[in-house]
Short mmCIF file of C-alpha atoms (C1' of nucleotides) in Angstrom, two decimals:
data_model
loop_
_atom_site.label_atom_id
_atom_site.label_comp_id
_atom_site.label_asym_id
_atom_site.label_seq_id
_atom_site.Cartn_x
_atom_site.Cartn_y
_atom_site.Cartn_z
CA UNK U 1 -26.04 1.90 -5.13
CA UNK U 2 -26.44 0.70 -2.23
CA UNK U 3 -24.23 3.81 0.49
CA UNK U 4 -24.35 1.47 3.58
CA UNK U 5 -21.26 0.64 1.27
CA UNK U 6 -19.42 3.11 1.76
CA UNK U 7 -19.91 2.15 6.52
CA UNK U 8 -16.43 1.44 7.74
CA UNK U 9 -17.54 -1.51 8.79
CA UNK U 10 -19.17 -2.77 5.80
CA UNK U 11 -15.57 -2.86 4.30
CA UNK U 12 -13.45 -5.37 3.65
CA UNK U 13 -9.35 -3.18 2.94
CA UNK U 14 -10.15 -1.77 6.53
CA UNK U 15 -9.96 -4.51 9.07
CA UNK U 16 -7.33 -6.16 6.96
CA UNK U 17 -5.18 -2.08 7.37
CA UNK U 18 -6.19 -2.08 11.11
CA UNK U 19 -5.54 -5.25 11.81
CA UNK U 20 -2.41 -5.84 10.44
CA UNK U 21 -1.23 -2.88 12.12
CA UNK U 22 -2.79 -4.16 15.69
CA UNK U 23 -0.67 -7.14 14.62
CA UNK U 24 2.62 -5.09 14.44
CA UNK U 25 2.16 -3.28 17.21
CA UNK U 26 2.39 -6.72 19.29
CA UNK U 27 5.48 -7.72 18.03
CA UNK U 28 7.16 -4.73 19.28
CA UNK U 29 7.95 -5.33 22.32
CA UNK U 30 9.66 -8.14 21.00
CA UNK U 31 11.66 -6.53 18.35
CA UNK U 32 12.60 -3.71 20.11
CA UNK U 33 14.63 -5.69 22.65
CA UNK U 34 16.57 -6.88 19.03
CA UNK U 35 16.69 -3.01 18.05
CA UNK U 36 14.50 -4.42 15.21
CA UNK U 37 11.00 -3.11 12.92
CA UNK U 38 9.07 -5.34 11.78
CA UNK U 39 9.72 -5.43 7.68
CA UNK U 40 13.92 -5.35 9.77
CA UNK U 41 12.52 -8.84 11.49
CA UNK U 42 10.72 -9.90 8.38
CA UNK U 43 13.76 -8.77 6.31
CA UNK U 44 16.32 -11.68 8.38
CA UNK U 45 13.43 -13.98 8.24
CA UNK U 46 14.12 -13.84 4.82
CA UNK U 47 18.59 -14.79 5.10
CA UNK U 48 18.18 -16.83 7.60
CA UNK U 49 15.83 -19.21 5.94
CA UNK U 50 18.73 -18.35 2.88
CA UNK U 51 20.87 -16.37 2.96
CA UNK U 52 23.52 -15.17 0.60
CA UNK U 53 20.54 -13.82 -2.26
CA UNK U 54 20.30 -11.03 -4.29
CA UNK U 55 18.50 -7.75 -3.38
CA UNK U 56 15.52 -9.03 -6.75
CA UNK U 57 14.79 -13.13 -4.99
CA UNK U 58 14.30 -10.40 -1.32
CA UNK U 59 11.30 -8.34 -3.57
CA UNK U 60 9.47 -11.24 -4.58
CA UNK U 61 9.59 -13.39 -1.53
CA UNK U 62 8.62 -10.11 0.83
CA UNK U 63 6.60 -8.66 -1.81
CA UNK U 64 8.11 -4.92 -1.55
CA UNK U 65 9.77 -3.02 -3.97
CA UNK U 66 13.28 -1.50 -4.80
CA UNK U 67 12.50 1.17 -3.65
CA UNK U 68 11.34 0.40 0.12
CA UNK U 69 14.45 -2.21 0.38
CA UNK U 70 17.16 -0.17 -0.50
CA UNK U 71 17.27 2.20 2.32
CA UNK U 72 15.70 -0.61 5.00
CA UNK U 73 18.42 -2.66 3.48
CA UNK U 74 20.79 0.43 4.03
CA UNK U 75 19.97 0.13 7.46
CA UNK U 76 20.89 -2.76 8.39
CA UNK U 77 23.65 -3.29 6.89
CA UNK U 78 24.60 0.16 9.09
CA UNK U 79 23.43 -1.66 12.30
CA UNK U 80 26.33 -4.83 11.31
CA UNK U 81 23.32 -7.28 10.82
CA UNK U 82 23.85 -7.81 6.92
CA UNK U 83 26.73 -7.35 4.12
CA UNK U 84 25.77 -5.81 0.70
CA UNK U 85 28.32 -7.22 -2.87
CA UNK U 86 27.35 -6.84 -5.97
CA UNK U 87 28.29 -9.47 -7.09
CA UNK U 88 30.05 -10.76 -10.24
CA UNK U 89 28.34 -13.39 -12.64
CA UNK U 90 25.82 -10.86 -12.35
CA UNK U 91 27.08 -6.70 -11.58
CA UNK U 92 23.31 -5.57 -11.50
CA UNK U 93 22.92 -7.56 -9.12
CA UNK U 94 23.45 -7.11 -4.87
CA UNK U 95 23.96 -10.55 -3.15
CA UNK U 96 23.03 -10.04 0.92
CA UNK U 97 23.95 -11.95 3.32
CA UNK U 98 24.06 -12.48 6.97
CA UNK U 99 27.62 -11.20 8.94
CA UNK U 100 27.99 -13.42 11.98
CA UNK U 101 25.96 -11.14 13.63
CA UNK U 102 22.83 -11.18 12.14
CA UNK U 103 23.30 -14.82 11.81
CA UNK U 104 23.55 -14.93 16.03
CA UNK U 105 20.36 -13.13 16.35
CA UNK U 106 18.34 -16.01 14.83
CA UNK U 107 18.95 -17.62 18.29
CA UNK U 108 17.47 -14.36 20.18
CA UNK U 109 14.65 -14.52 17.43
CA UNK U 110 13.31 -18.33 17.39
CA UNK U 111 10.92 -18.01 20.33
CA UNK U 112 8.94 -14.90 19.42
CA UNK U 113 6.30 -16.85 17.22
CA UNK U 114 5.73 -18.72 19.47
CA UNK U 115 5.13 -15.91 22.08
CA UNK U 116 2.82 -13.82 19.78
CA UNK U 117 0.85 -17.06 19.39
CA UNK U 118 0.69 -17.37 23.11
CA UNK U 119 -0.22 -13.38 23.45
CA UNK U 120 -2.98 -13.74 20.34
CA UNK U 121 -4.80 -16.77 21.97
CA UNK U 122 -4.28 -15.14 26.00
CA UNK U 123 -6.66 -12.38 24.22
CA UNK U 124 -9.09 -15.25 23.18
CA UNK U 125 -8.34 -15.68 19.57
CA UNK U 126 -8.46 -18.98 18.90
CA UNK U 127 -5.32 -20.57 17.13
CA UNK U 128 -7.33 -23.06 15.40
CA UNK U 129 -8.82 -20.49 13.40
CA UNK U 130 -4.56 -18.39 13.04
CA UNK U 131 -4.01 -21.78 10.66
CA UNK U 132 -7.43 -21.88 9.16
CA UNK U 133 -6.84 -17.58 8.33
CA UNK U 134 -2.90 -18.35 7.29
CA UNK U 135 -3.64 -20.59 4.46
CA UNK U 136 -6.93 -17.74 4.06
CA UNK U 137 -3.97 -15.46 3.20
CA UNK U 138 -1.58 -16.78 2.06
CA UNK U 139 -4.20 -17.65 -1.49
CA UNK U 140 -4.90 -14.03 -1.00
CA UNK U 141 -1.15 -13.14 -1.28
CA UNK U 142 -0.65 -14.98 -4.49
CA UNK U 143 -3.87 -14.16 -6.58
CA UNK U 144 -3.22 -11.07 -4.95
CA UNK U 145 0.02 -10.53 -5.95
CA UNK U 146 0.41 -12.34 -9.16
CA UNK U 147 -2.81 -8.90 -10.18
CA UNK U 148 0.15 -6.43 -8.91
CA UNK U 149 2.48 -7.99 -11.32
CA UNK U 150 0.31 -7.87 -14.04
CA UNK U 151 0.31 -3.92 -13.89
CA UNK U 152 3.02 -3.49 -13.39
CA UNK U 153 3.78 -5.50 -16.88
CA UNK U 154 1.90 -3.61 -18.80
CA UNK N 1 11.51 -24.73 19.59
CA UNK N 2 10.87 -25.27 16.84
CA UNK N 3 13.00 -23.12 13.53
CA UNK N 4 10.62 -23.38 10.92
CA UNK N 5 8.01 -21.35 12.76
CA UNK N 6 10.46 -18.29 11.40
CA UNK N 7 9.90 -19.29 7.86
CA UNK N 8 7.99 -16.47 6.64
CA UNK N 9 5.32 -18.91 5.09
CA UNK N 10 4.81 -20.24 8.76
CA UNK N 11 3.57 -16.11 10.23
CA UNK N 12 0.61 -14.64 10.68
CA UNK N 13 1.77 -11.63 10.43
CA UNK N 14 3.22 -11.54 7.09
CA UNK N 15 0.12 -12.05 5.44
CA UNK N 16 -1.57 -9.72 7.26
CA UNK N 17 1.05 -6.92 6.25
CA UNK N 18 1.34 -7.94 2.44
CA UNK N 19 -2.47 -8.45 1.75
CA UNK N 20 -3.22 -5.06 3.52
CA UNK N 21 -1.11 -3.64 1.10
CA UNK N 22 -1.89 -5.20 -1.32
CA UNK N 23 -5.93 -4.90 -0.91
CA UNK N 24 -4.38 -0.74 -0.84
CA UNK N 25 -2.93 -0.76 -3.45
CA UNK N 26 -5.73 -2.38 -5.58
CA UNK N 27 -7.95 0.58 -4.38
CA UNK N 28 -5.48 3.41 -5.57
CA UNK N 29 -7.10 3.15 -9.21
CA UNK N 30 -10.68 3.95 -7.43
CA UNK N 31 -9.31 7.44 -4.77
CA UNK N 32 -6.61 7.72 -7.85
CA UNK N 33 -9.74 9.43 -10.26
CA UNK N 34 -10.74 11.40 -6.71
CA UNK N 35 -7.58 12.55 -6.10
CA UNK N 36 -7.51 10.54 -2.67
CA UNK N 37 -5.07 7.85 -1.02
CA UNK N 38 -6.55 5.57 1.31
CA UNK N 39 -6.40 6.98 4.81
CA UNK N 40 -7.71 10.32 3.74
CA UNK N 41 -10.70 8.27 1.37
CA UNK N 42 -11.43 6.32 5.47
CA UNK N 43 -11.20 10.03 6.70
CA UNK N 44 -13.43 10.71 4.73
CA UNK N 45 -16.15 7.57 5.08
CA UNK N 46 -16.27 8.20 8.79
CA UNK N 47 -17.51 11.92 7.72
CA UNK N 48 -19.86 10.98 5.75
CA UNK N 49 -21.35 8.01 8.39
CA UNK N 50 -21.28 10.60 10.56
CA UNK N 51 -19.89 14.47 10.11
CA UNK N 52 -19.44 16.61 12.19
CA UNK N 53 -17.36 14.52 15.44
CA UNK N 54 -13.90 15.36 16.48
CA UNK N 55 -10.52 14.42 15.52
CA UNK N 56 -10.91 11.96 18.75
CA UNK N 57 -13.55 10.40 18.03
CA UNK N 58 -11.98 9.59 14.41
CA UNK N 59 -8.98 8.13 16.68
CA UNK N 60 -11.58 5.97 18.27
CA UNK N 61 -12.77 4.77 15.06
CA UNK N 62 -10.01 4.43 12.98
CA UNK N 63 -7.87 3.09 15.78
CA UNK N 64 -5.15 6.05 14.31
CA UNK N 65 -3.36 8.43 17.23
CA UNK N 66 -3.33 12.25 16.38
CA UNK N 67 0.16 12.27 16.30
CA UNK N 68 -0.56 10.57 12.00
CA UNK N 69 -4.41 11.55 12.34
CA UNK N 70 -3.27 15.67 12.24
CA UNK N 71 -1.12 15.85 9.38
CA UNK N 72 -3.55 13.97 7.27
CA UNK N 73 -6.32 15.99 8.39
CA UNK N 74 -4.20 18.68 7.60
CA UNK N 75 -3.65 18.50 4.73
CA UNK N 76 -7.52 16.96 3.11
CA UNK N 77 -8.28 20.64 4.92
CA UNK N 78 -5.94 21.72 2.27
CA UNK N 79 -7.73 19.95 -0.50
CA UNK N 80 -10.64 22.03 0.48
CA UNK N 81 -12.83 18.98 1.35
CA UNK N 82 -13.08 18.97 5.61
CA UNK N 83 -12.70 22.09 8.14
CA UNK N 84 -11.25 21.90 11.45
CA UNK N 85 -12.72 23.90 14.79
CA UNK N 86 -12.25 24.51 17.70
CA UNK N 87 -14.88 23.32 20.00
CA UNK N 88 -16.59 26.37 22.10
CA UNK N 89 -17.62 23.68 24.59
CA UNK N 90 -14.58 22.50 25.33
CA UNK N 91 -11.68 24.21 23.66
CA UNK N 92 -9.47 21.71 23.68
CA UNK N 93 -11.32 19.45 21.23
CA UNK N 94 -11.78 20.39 17.07
CA UNK N 95 -13.86 19.06 15.61
CA UNK N 96 -13.72 17.80 12.17
CA UNK N 97 -16.75 18.56 8.88
CA UNK N 98 -17.20 18.33 5.82
CA UNK N 99 -17.03 21.30 3.33
CA UNK N 100 -19.79 20.88 0.13
CA UNK N 101 -16.77 19.39 -1.77
CA UNK N 102 -15.67 17.59 0.92
CA UNK N 103 -19.50 15.99 0.95
CA UNK N 104 -19.81 15.72 -2.87
CA UNK N 105 -17.55 13.57 -3.15
CA UNK N 106 -19.62 11.01 -1.82
CA UNK N 107 -21.30 10.14 -4.81
CA UNK N 108 -17.90 9.83 -6.45
CA UNK N 109 -16.76 7.15 -4.56
CA UNK N 110 -20.18 5.60 -4.12
CA UNK N 111 -19.52 2.68 -6.98
CA UNK N 112 -15.84 1.77 -5.02
CA UNK N 113 -17.24 -0.28 -3.05
CA UNK N 114 -19.08 -2.46 -5.10
CA UNK N 115 -15.95 -2.38 -7.87
CA UNK N 116 -14.15 -3.81 -5.46
CA UNK N 117 -15.73 -6.32 -4.84
CA UNK N 118 -16.01 -7.35 -8.41
CA UNK N 119 -12.22 -6.31 -9.07
CA UNK N 120 -12.07 -9.79 -5.89
CA UNK N 121 -14.10 -11.58 -7.35
CA UNK N 122 -12.96 -11.95 -10.59
CA UNK N 123 -9.74 -12.66 -9.45
CA UNK N 124 -11.09 -15.49 -8.43
CA UNK N 125 -11.69 -14.69 -4.62
CA UNK N 126 -15.69 -16.29 -3.29
CA UNK N 127 -17.35 -12.76 -1.98
CA UNK N 128 -19.10 -15.20 0.50
CA UNK N 129 -15.63 -16.41 2.10
CA UNK N 130 -15.20 -11.88 1.31
CA UNK N 131 -18.49 -11.45 4.18
CA UNK N 132 -17.15 -14.95 5.92
CA UNK N 133 -13.62 -13.21 6.26
CA UNK N 134 -14.73 -9.49 7.46
CA UNK N 135 -16.91 -10.75 10.64
CA UNK N 136 -13.66 -12.44 11.51
CA UNK N 137 -11.51 -9.95 10.84
CA UNK N 138 -13.52 -6.77 12.52
CA UNK N 139 -13.32 -9.80 15.61
CA UNK N 140 -10.54 -9.83 15.77
CA UNK N 141 -9.81 -6.00 15.70
CA UNK N 142 -12.10 -5.55 19.01
CA UNK N 143 -10.03 -8.20 20.97
CA UNK N 144 -6.03 -6.89 19.57
CA UNK N 145 -7.39 -2.51 20.05
CA UNK N 146 -8.51 -3.36 23.19
CA UNK N 147 -4.79 -4.58 23.93
CA UNK N 148 -3.16 -1.70 22.66
CA UNK N 149 -5.90 1.21 24.66
CA UNK N 150 -4.71 -1.46 28.68
CA UNK N 151 -0.90 -0.63 27.17
CA UNK N 152 -1.82 2.92 26.67
CA UNK N 153 -2.76 3.45 30.13
CA UNK N 154 -0.14 1.43 31.55
"C1'" DC Y 1 29.29 -5.40 -33.88
"C1'" DA Y 2 25.81 -1.67 -33.01
"C1'" DC Y 3 21.91 -0.04 -30.72
"C1'" DG Y 4 17.28 0.13 -28.31
"C1'" DT Y 5 15.27 -2.99 -24.98
"C1'" DT Y 6 15.26 -5.28 -20.80
"C1'" DT Y 7 16.97 -5.97 -16.28
"C1'" DA Y 8 18.73 -5.13 -11.23
"C1'" DT Y 9 19.33 -1.46 -8.39
"C1'" DA Y 10 19.71 3.24 -6.14
"C1'" DT Y 11 17.66 8.01 -5.51
"C1'" DC Y 12 14.87 12.10 -4.45
"C1'" DG Y 13 9.61 13.32 -2.98
"C1'" DT Y 14 5.93 13.15 -0.81
"C1'" DA Y 15 2.54 10.98 2.75
"C1'" DA Y 16 1.39 8.08 6.08
"C1'" DA Y 17 2.44 5.12 11.19
"C1'" DC Y 18 4.32 5.93 15.19
"C1'" DG Y 19 7.26 7.08 19.79
"C1'" DA Y 20 8.71 10.65 22.92
"C1'" DC Y 21 7.00 14.98 23.50
"C1'" DA Y 22 5.24 19.78 24.89
"C1'" DT Y 23 1.04 22.48 25.37
"C1'" DA Y 24 -3.36 24.09 26.98
"C1'" DA Y 25 -7.59 23.40 28.77
"C1'" DT Y 26 -10.13 20.73 31.43
"C1'" DA Y 27 -11.44 18.03 35.77
"C1'" DA Y 28 -11.11 15.52 40.28
"C1'" DC Y 29 -9.51 16.86 45.45
"C1'" DA Y 30 -7.44 17.70 49.12
"C1'" DT S 1 -9.46 27.65 46.01
"C1'" DG S 2 -5.13 26.06 44.47
"C1'" DT S 3 -2.34 21.97 43.23
"C1'" DT S 4 -2.04 18.19 40.45
"C1'" DA S 5 -3.79 14.74 37.48
"C1'" DT S 6 -5.87 14.06 32.44
"C1'" DT S 7 -7.77 15.04 28.58
"C1'" DA S 8 -7.16 16.62 23.25
"C1'" DT S 9 -4.11 18.31 19.08
"C1'" DG S 10 -0.56 19.10 18.02
"C1'" DT S 11 5.17 19.00 16.81
"C1'" DC S 12 9.83 16.53 16.34
"C1'" DG S 13 12.83 13.13 14.06
"C1'" DT S 14 12.81 8.12 12.47
"C1'" DT S 15 10.72 4.38 9.32
"C1'" DT S 16 8.87 2.54 5.62
"C1'" DA S 17 5.22 2.75 1.10
"C1'" DC S 18 5.80 3.75 -3.20
"C1'" DG S 19 5.17 6.55 -7.92
"C1'" DA S 20 8.59 9.02 -11.36
"C1'" DT S 21 12.58 8.63 -12.28
"C1'" DA S 22 18.35 8.08 -12.86
"C1'" DT S 23 21.71 4.79 -14.49
"C1'" DA S 24 24.42 0.71 -15.18
"C1'" DA S 25 24.92 -3.98 -17.07
"C1'" DA S 26 23.46 -7.05 -19.76
"C1'" DC S 27 20.99 -9.20 -23.11
"C1'" DG S 28 18.02 -8.91 -28.16
"C1'" DT S 29 18.31 -8.26 -32.59
"C1'" DG S 30 19.39 -6.68 -36.80
#
DNA sequence: CACGTTTATATCGTAAACGACATAATAACA
DNA sequence: TGTTATTATGTCGTTTACGATATAAACGTG
């Protein structure tokens, strides 16, 4: 049992946790111009890509549970960017769709990803490295979320 | 301006955000046996490595601000694992040190990192890959946290 | 059709995160 | 020395996360 494994620099979760928070913080100047938080921006990205989907479909795309999504969606609705309507086909489902204002916000959001990449590369992070890392993380995401679902169905 | 950059699968922040949450969730079964949350575990790891340091030193190691750390430390103190004492040398500082109970908890925490690695590799994630990723993320952490400090001092 | 089960969503409580701001102690320097 | 600036910590309010639990609709099966 190697005690050095408990040192912070040898942890795998800690750098994930920190880098995730730091990148979210790096998004903040761009997102605060649109009066959005990062999770709100994620929801809108999902809807800009596929409008009129159910809460459950958003849950699956973002890997967030409904106890997180429900209040999050309510706030975005309160800002007038989305509407929530019970599905008539299945009254358990709630369909989330963009308002005109919410759809228009996409235009202002368009330059954000590019600007973020510019910022990261200005900090000395290679663009190639980012692309490689992204695909690796997407693989990890699939593996870990599968495990997550298995636990849920226990 | 490429609209596909706004798609979730092309984002760099989203996989970080998700993988970070999923790994934290994977820690949960181990940590809940010790009645700890992940951030509480991080604080204890810092103290197990260097006991009797100031809140400010913990802040620098974990990249968490004092408005997050103060209540976090209070909770850990409430659990009887640490003590907080004003430094006599500099009365602005608060020195955090482990209680006997807090120090003993390290023994129970020792097997956690190894078990986590076993779990990840059982999921199909290569150990080599983890080591490489860790060093890459540690580099990113330094770059992004430097930028973070620069913003603070503006 | 009745009734237990699953599904979709939501509420509640607690613990992070973090911006904005407050407070007290120390440092810096005119 | 007096006064301004900086440093270390903390409080407050808001938004996420998420476990536990609730509720209503739909499904499955005898």
